[in-house]
Amino acid sequence: MKHFTSAIIAASGDSTRMGMGISKQLIKIGDKVTIEHTLTAFENSSVIDEIVVVCREVDIETIRKIADKFSKVKAVVTGGKTRADSVRNGVCACSDCAQYFAIHDGARPLVLDSDITNVVQRAYVTNAATLGTYVTDTIKVVDENNNILKTPVRDTLRAVQTPQVFERSLYMRAIDNALKNNLSVTDDCSMVEALNEEVEIVLGSAENIKLTTTVDLVFAQAILNERK
């Protein structure tokens, strides 16, 4: 069964780790800038009904011009001081009829259509689902001096990606709780977890990388070349 689903593209990070002096949303990869690749993926998705982009105020006019090329983009709005503030701005710009929100990092431009479909459809069943992949490295927990405290069992670990998809009322409760309690979160699953609600991980593609440093640009270009 299809439900009205709004994609909120979180593109308001300061891109400091990229070290290129511009937003990573506007760095060119292949024949498009990052945000264009991301918007294309959601524009072409059959399970996405509308798109809202949340970006930095300094980038908003440039991104609005890019977004004008995409018929599903309903609004481009500025982010807030925290992730919860930013996604709330995005949610407020969505249509009142939105039943599910698919939150995606603008800096994950290579997400596959099949992965978007799989995680959204799974959220229709569970109310909360996210893409993720198996962890291949051994992970260590360390103290403040970088001394190893313990080694988690790798089979129990997942590297979480986006989209992260939530039923509307659940997500609104999660945002309200995060803002009320001033929670510091790095993803949207964390806000839902804070309500003691379950989030299911749907296996995604390793190609759904997040652009963080210049090395990631090399990987992204190689993936695009392989797809061509």
mmCIF file of C-alpha atoms in Angstrom:
data_model
loop_
_atom_site.group_PDB
_atom_site.id
_atom_site.type_symbol
_atom_site.label_atom_id
_atom_site.label_comp_id
_atom_site.label_asym_id
_atom_site.label_seq_id
_atom_site.Cartn_x
_atom_site.Cartn_y
_atom_site.Cartn_z
ATOM 1 C CA MET A 1 0.000 0.000 0.000
ATOM 2 C CA LYS A 2 1.307 3.434 -0.954
ATOM 3 C CA HIS A 3 1.419 6.245 1.616
ATOM 4 C CA PHE A 4 2.190 9.903 0.948
ATOM 5 C CA THR A 5 5.890 10.183 1.717
ATOM 6 C CA SER A 6 7.913 13.388 1.950
ATOM 7 C CA ALA A 7 11.685 13.336 1.534
ATOM 8 C CA ILE A 8 13.575 15.848 3.649
ATOM 9 C CA ILE A 9 17.091 16.396 2.304
ATOM 10 C CA ALA A 10 19.394 17.549 5.120
ATOM 11 C CA ALA A 11 21.985 19.750 3.428
ATOM 12 C CA SER A 12 22.817 22.335 6.073
ATOM 13 C CA GLY A 13 26.191 21.078 7.326
ATOM 14 C CA ASP A 14 29.146 23.468 7.323
ATOM 15 C CA SER A 15 31.402 21.108 5.273
ATOM 16 C CA THR A 16 34.498 22.039 7.301
ATOM 17 C CA ARG A 17 36.076 18.564 7.048
ATOM 18 C CA MET A 18 35.939 18.760 3.260
ATOM 19 C CA GLY A 19 38.280 21.769 3.440
ATOM 20 C CA MET A 20 37.386 23.172 0.006
ATOM 21 C CA GLY A 21 35.896 26.503 1.067
ATOM 22 C CA ILE A 22 32.431 25.765 -0.365
ATOM 23 C CA SER A 23 29.504 23.622 0.671
ATOM 24 C CA LYS A 24 29.983 19.990 -0.333
ATOM 25 C CA GLN A 25 26.448 20.197 -1.737
ATOM 26 C CA LEU A 26 27.881 22.373 -4.520
ATOM 27 C CA ILE A 27 30.999 20.338 -5.338
ATOM 28 C CA LYS A 28 30.837 18.873 -8.818
ATOM 29 C CA ILE A 29 30.964 15.107 -9.245
ATOM 30 C CA GLY A 30 30.776 14.006 -12.841
ATOM 31 C CA ASP A 31 28.365 16.263 -14.703
ATOM 32 C CA LYS A 32 26.350 17.416 -11.675
ATOM 33 C CA VAL A 33 26.956 18.995 -8.283
ATOM 34 C CA THR A 34 26.311 16.833 -5.216
ATOM 35 C CA ILE A 35 22.825 18.113 -4.411
ATOM 36 C CA GLU A 36 21.725 17.553 -8.027
ATOM 37 C CA HIS A 37 22.662 13.876 -7.828
ATOM 38 C CA THR A 38 20.761 13.559 -4.543
ATOM 39 C CA LEU A 39 17.657 15.332 -5.819
ATOM 40 C CA THR A 40 17.670 13.249 -9.003
ATOM 41 C CA ALA A 41 17.533 10.037 -6.968
ATOM 42 C CA PHE A 42 14.475 11.173 -5.007
ATOM 43 C CA GLU A 43 12.803 12.844 -7.978
ATOM 44 C CA ASN A 44 12.904 9.520 -9.811
ATOM 45 C CA SER A 45 11.701 7.433 -6.873
ATOM 46 C CA SER A 46 8.166 6.070 -7.190
ATOM 47 C CA VAL A 47 7.713 6.013 -3.389
ATOM 48 C CA ILE A 48 8.531 9.709 -2.876
ATOM 49 C CA ASP A 49 5.739 12.256 -3.387
ATOM 50 C CA GLU A 50 7.519 15.499 -2.538
ATOM 51 C CA ILE A 51 10.926 16.830 -1.531
ATOM 52 C CA VAL A 52 11.957 19.531 0.943
ATOM 53 C CA VAL A 53 15.579 20.666 1.073
ATOM 54 C CA VAL A 54 17.096 22.077 4.276
ATOM 55 C CA CYS A 55 20.308 24.020 3.648
ATOM 56 C CA ARG A 56 22.559 26.790 4.960
ATOM 57 C CA GLU A 57 21.307 30.341 4.536
ATOM 58 C CA VAL A 58 24.441 31.210 2.535
ATOM 59 C CA ASP A 59 23.598 28.460 0.009
ATOM 60 C CA ILE A 60 19.852 28.911 -0.211
ATOM 61 C CA GLU A 61 19.612 31.001 -3.389
ATOM 62 C CA THR A 62 22.005 28.753 -5.292
ATOM 63 C CA ILE A 63 20.227 25.586 -4.156
ATOM 64 C CA ARG A 64 16.816 27.071 -4.955
ATOM 65 C CA LYS A 65 17.942 27.647 -8.533
ATOM 66 C CA ILE A 66 19.095 24.037 -8.748
ATOM 67 C CA ALA A 67 15.898 22.781 -7.099
ATOM 68 C CA ASP A 68 13.759 24.589 -9.681
ATOM 69 C CA LYS A 69 14.726 21.824 -12.130
ATOM 70 C CA PHE A 70 12.917 19.213 -10.043
ATOM 71 C CA SER A 71 9.135 19.006 -10.064
ATOM 72 C CA LYS A 72 8.845 17.223 -6.700
ATOM 73 C CA VAL A 73 10.703 19.898 -4.734
ATOM 74 C CA LYS A 74 8.077 21.698 -2.655
ATOM 75 C CA ALA A 75 10.371 24.010 -0.692
ATOM 76 C CA VAL A 76 13.957 24.939 0.141
ATOM 77 C CA VAL A 77 14.347 26.177 3.723
ATOM 78 C CA THR A 78 17.204 27.129 6.028
ATOM 79 C CA GLY A 79 18.485 24.865 8.777
ATOM 80 C CA GLY A 80 18.694 25.535 12.493
ATOM 81 C CA LYS A 81 21.388 25.367 15.162
ATOM 82 C CA THR A 82 20.994 21.619 15.700
ATOM 83 C CA ARG A 83 19.946 18.671 13.571
ATOM 84 C CA ALA A 84 16.608 18.534 15.402
ATOM 85 C CA ASP A 85 16.021 22.225 14.648
ATOM 86 C CA SER A 86 16.920 21.696 11.003
ATOM 87 C CA VAL A 87 14.709 18.698 10.400
ATOM 88 C CA ARG A 88 11.842 20.408 12.198
ATOM 89 C CA ASN A 89 12.173 23.290 9.722
ATOM 90 C CA GLY A 90 11.991 20.720 6.948
ATOM 91 C CA VAL A 91 8.986 18.952 8.448
ATOM 92 C CA CYS A 92 7.122 22.242 8.823
ATOM 93 C CA ALA A 93 7.537 22.854 5.083
ATOM 94 C CA CYS A 94 6.085 19.461 4.138
ATOM 95 C CA SER A 95 2.488 18.970 3.042
ATOM 96 C CA ASP A 96 -0.088 18.375 5.764
ATOM 97 C CA CYS A 97 -1.023 15.114 4.058
ATOM 98 C CA ALA A 98 2.462 13.647 4.512
ATOM 99 C CA GLN A 99 2.164 10.321 6.338
ATOM 100 C CA TYR A 100 5.852 9.365 6.340
ATOM 101 C CA PHE A 101 9.095 11.334 6.341
ATOM 102 C CA ALA A 102 12.226 10.026 4.615
ATOM 103 C CA ILE A 103 15.209 11.933 5.992
ATOM 104 C CA HIS A 104 18.303 11.804 3.794
ATOM 105 C CA ASP A 105 21.761 13.376 3.928
ATOM 106 C CA GLY A 106 22.262 15.688 0.967
ATOM 107 C CA ALA A 107 25.887 14.530 0.963
ATOM 108 C CA ARG A 108 24.873 10.961 0.078
ATOM 109 C CA PRO A 109 24.386 11.561 -3.657
ATOM 110 C CA LEU A 110 24.769 7.955 -4.828
ATOM 111 C CA VAL A 111 21.804 6.320 -3.076
ATOM 112 C CA LEU A 112 20.155 3.685 -5.257
ATOM 113 C CA ASP A 113 16.492 3.812 -6.262
ATOM 114 C CA SER A 114 16.019 0.239 -5.054
ATOM 115 C CA ASP A 115 17.378 1.139 -1.606
ATOM 116 C CA ILE A 116 15.017 4.112 -1.283
ATOM 117 C CA THR A 117 12.096 1.897 -2.210
ATOM 118 C CA ASN A 118 13.085 -0.924 0.149
ATOM 119 C CA VAL A 119 13.553 1.227 3.245
ATOM 120 C CA VAL A 120 10.418 3.323 2.661
ATOM 121 C CA GLN A 121 8.251 0.250 2.140
ATOM 122 C CA ARG A 122 9.680 -1.381 5.236
ATOM 123 C CA ALA A 123 8.856 1.733 7.282
ATOM 124 C CA TYR A 124 5.239 1.366 6.151
ATOM 125 C CA VAL A 125 5.240 -1.901 8.109
ATOM 126 C CA THR A 126 7.385 -1.045 11.142
ATOM 127 C CA ASN A 127 6.871 2.772 11.411
ATOM 128 C CA ALA A 128 10.654 3.291 11.595
ATOM 129 C CA ALA A 129 13.383 1.974 9.297
ATOM 130 C CA THR A 130 16.826 3.007 8.102
ATOM 131 C CA LEU A 131 19.361 1.842 5.563
ATOM 132 C CA GLY A 132 22.545 0.349 6.962
ATOM 133 C CA THR A 133 25.436 -1.928 6.067
ATOM 134 C CA TYR A 134 27.530 -4.574 7.792
ATOM 135 C CA VAL A 135 30.701 -3.357 9.510
ATOM 136 C CA THR A 136 33.853 -4.831 7.968
ATOM 137 C CA ASP A 137 36.476 -3.281 10.267
ATOM 138 C CA THR A 138 37.062 -4.303 13.864
ATOM 139 C CA ILE A 139 35.716 -1.523 16.101
ATOM 140 C CA LYS A 140 37.280 -0.509 19.416
ATOM 141 C CA VAL A 141 35.790 1.469 22.288
ATOM 142 C CA VAL A 142 38.430 3.799 23.775
ATOM 143 C CA ASP A 143 38.813 6.108 26.756
ATOM 144 C CA GLU A 144 39.773 9.796 26.745
ATOM 145 C CA ASN A 145 43.441 8.822 26.282
ATOM 146 C CA ASN A 146 42.735 6.602 23.255
ATOM 147 C CA ASN A 147 43.370 3.439 25.246
ATOM 148 C CA ILE A 148 41.192 0.509 24.219
ATOM 149 C CA LEU A 149 38.447 -0.349 26.697
ATOM 150 C CA LYS A 150 36.691 -3.147 24.813
ATOM 151 C CA THR A 151 35.985 -4.665 21.422
ATOM 152 C CA PRO A 152 32.294 -4.995 20.492
ATOM 153 C CA VAL A 153 31.215 -8.144 18.665
ATOM 154 C CA ARG A 154 31.323 -7.146 14.994
ATOM 155 C CA ASP A 155 28.272 -9.231 14.075
ATOM 156 C CA THR A 156 26.141 -6.966 16.271
ATOM 157 C CA LEU A 157 27.337 -3.729 14.602
ATOM 158 C CA ARG A 158 25.903 -1.876 11.611
ATOM 159 C CA ALA A 159 27.019 1.307 9.854
ATOM 160 C CA VAL A 160 23.855 3.355 9.551
ATOM 161 C CA GLN A 161 23.064 5.293 6.371
ATOM 162 C CA THR A 162 20.133 7.322 5.113
ATOM 163 C CA PRO A 163 17.304 7.558 4.167
ATOM 164 C CA GLN A 164 15.885 7.085 7.636
ATOM 165 C CA VAL A 165 12.119 6.780 7.353
ATOM 166 C CA PHE A 166 9.496 7.367 10.039
ATOM 167 C CA GLU A 167 5.754 7.486 10.442
ATOM 168 C CA ARG A 168 4.676 11.087 10.907
ATOM 169 C CA SER A 169 3.304 11.079 14.462
ATOM 170 C CA LEU A 170 6.225 9.009 15.763
ATOM 171 C CA TYR A 171 8.748 11.366 14.199
ATOM 172 C CA MET A 172 7.015 14.470 15.535
ATOM 173 C CA ARG A 173 7.098 13.009 19.046
ATOM 174 C CA ALA A 174 10.790 12.249 18.595
ATOM 175 C CA ILE A 175 11.629 15.787 17.465
ATOM 176 C CA ASP A 176 9.612 17.362 20.289
ATOM 177 C CA ASN A 177 11.365 15.147 22.840
ATOM 178 C CA ALA A 178 14.814 15.938 21.420
ATOM 179 C CA LEU A 179 14.192 19.671 21.509
ATOM 180 C CA LYS A 180 12.539 19.605 24.934
ATOM 181 C CA ASN A 181 15.430 17.667 26.468
ATOM 182 C CA ASN A 182 18.167 19.367 24.426
ATOM 183 C CA LEU A 183 19.396 16.009 23.111
ATOM 184 C CA SER A 184 22.616 16.008 21.118
ATOM 185 C CA VAL A 185 22.049 13.633 18.194
ATOM 186 C CA THR A 186 23.900 12.898 14.981
ATOM 187 C CA ASP A 187 21.074 11.125 13.188
ATOM 188 C CA ASP A 188 17.296 10.849 13.283
ATOM 189 C CA CYS A 189 17.218 7.265 14.512
ATOM 190 C CA SER A 190 18.790 8.499 17.752
ATOM 191 C CA MET A 191 15.801 10.756 18.384
ATOM 192 C CA VAL A 192 13.392 7.855 17.908
ATOM 193 C CA GLU A 193 15.566 5.552 20.024
ATOM 194 C CA ALA A 194 15.321 8.124 22.831
ATOM 195 C CA LEU A 195 11.592 7.322 22.974
ATOM 196 C CA ASN A 196 12.469 3.624 23.450
ATOM 197 C CA GLU A 197 10.960 2.899 20.036
ATOM 198 C CA GLU A 198 12.466 0.311 17.710
ATOM 199 C CA VAL A 199 14.075 1.178 14.373
ATOM 200 C CA GLU A 200 14.673 -1.614 11.871
ATOM 201 C CA ILE A 201 17.815 -1.621 9.721
ATOM 202 C CA VAL A 202 17.342 -2.500 6.056
ATOM 203 C CA LEU A 203 20.494 -3.674 4.295
ATOM 204 C CA GLY A 204 21.665 -1.013 1.845
ATOM 205 C CA SER A 205 24.443 -0.617 -0.701
ATOM 206 C CA ALA A 206 28.058 0.149 0.170
ATOM 207 C CA GLU A 207 27.931 2.673 -2.689
ATOM 208 C CA ASN A 208 25.693 4.935 -0.584
ATOM 209 C CA ILE A 209 28.720 6.771 0.796
ATOM 210 C CA LYS A 210 28.617 10.090 2.615
ATOM 211 C CA LEU A 211 30.913 12.801 1.270
ATOM 212 C CA THR A 212 32.961 13.993 4.236
ATOM 213 C CA THR A 213 36.564 14.435 3.065
ATOM 214 C CA THR A 214 38.229 14.863 -0.325
ATOM 215 C CA VAL A 215 39.028 11.126 -0.418
ATOM 216 C CA ASP A 216 35.289 10.462 -0.616
ATOM 217 C CA LEU A 217 35.123 12.516 -3.818
ATOM 218 C CA VAL A 218 37.564 10.089 -5.429
ATOM 219 C CA PHE A 219 35.392 7.129 -4.388
ATOM 220 C CA ALA A 220 32.225 8.883 -5.598
ATOM 221 C CA GLN A 221 33.707 9.603 -9.025
ATOM 222 C CA ALA A 222 34.870 6.006 -9.340
ATOM 223 C CA ILE A 223 31.362 4.738 -8.494
ATOM 224 C CA LEU A 224 29.820 7.053 -11.091
ATOM 225 C CA ASN A 225 32.316 5.898 -13.702
ATOM 226 C CA GLU A 226 31.498 2.257 -12.946
ATOM 227 C CA ARG A 227 27.756 2.909 -13.223
ATOM 228 C CA LYS A 228 28.234 4.485 -16.635
#
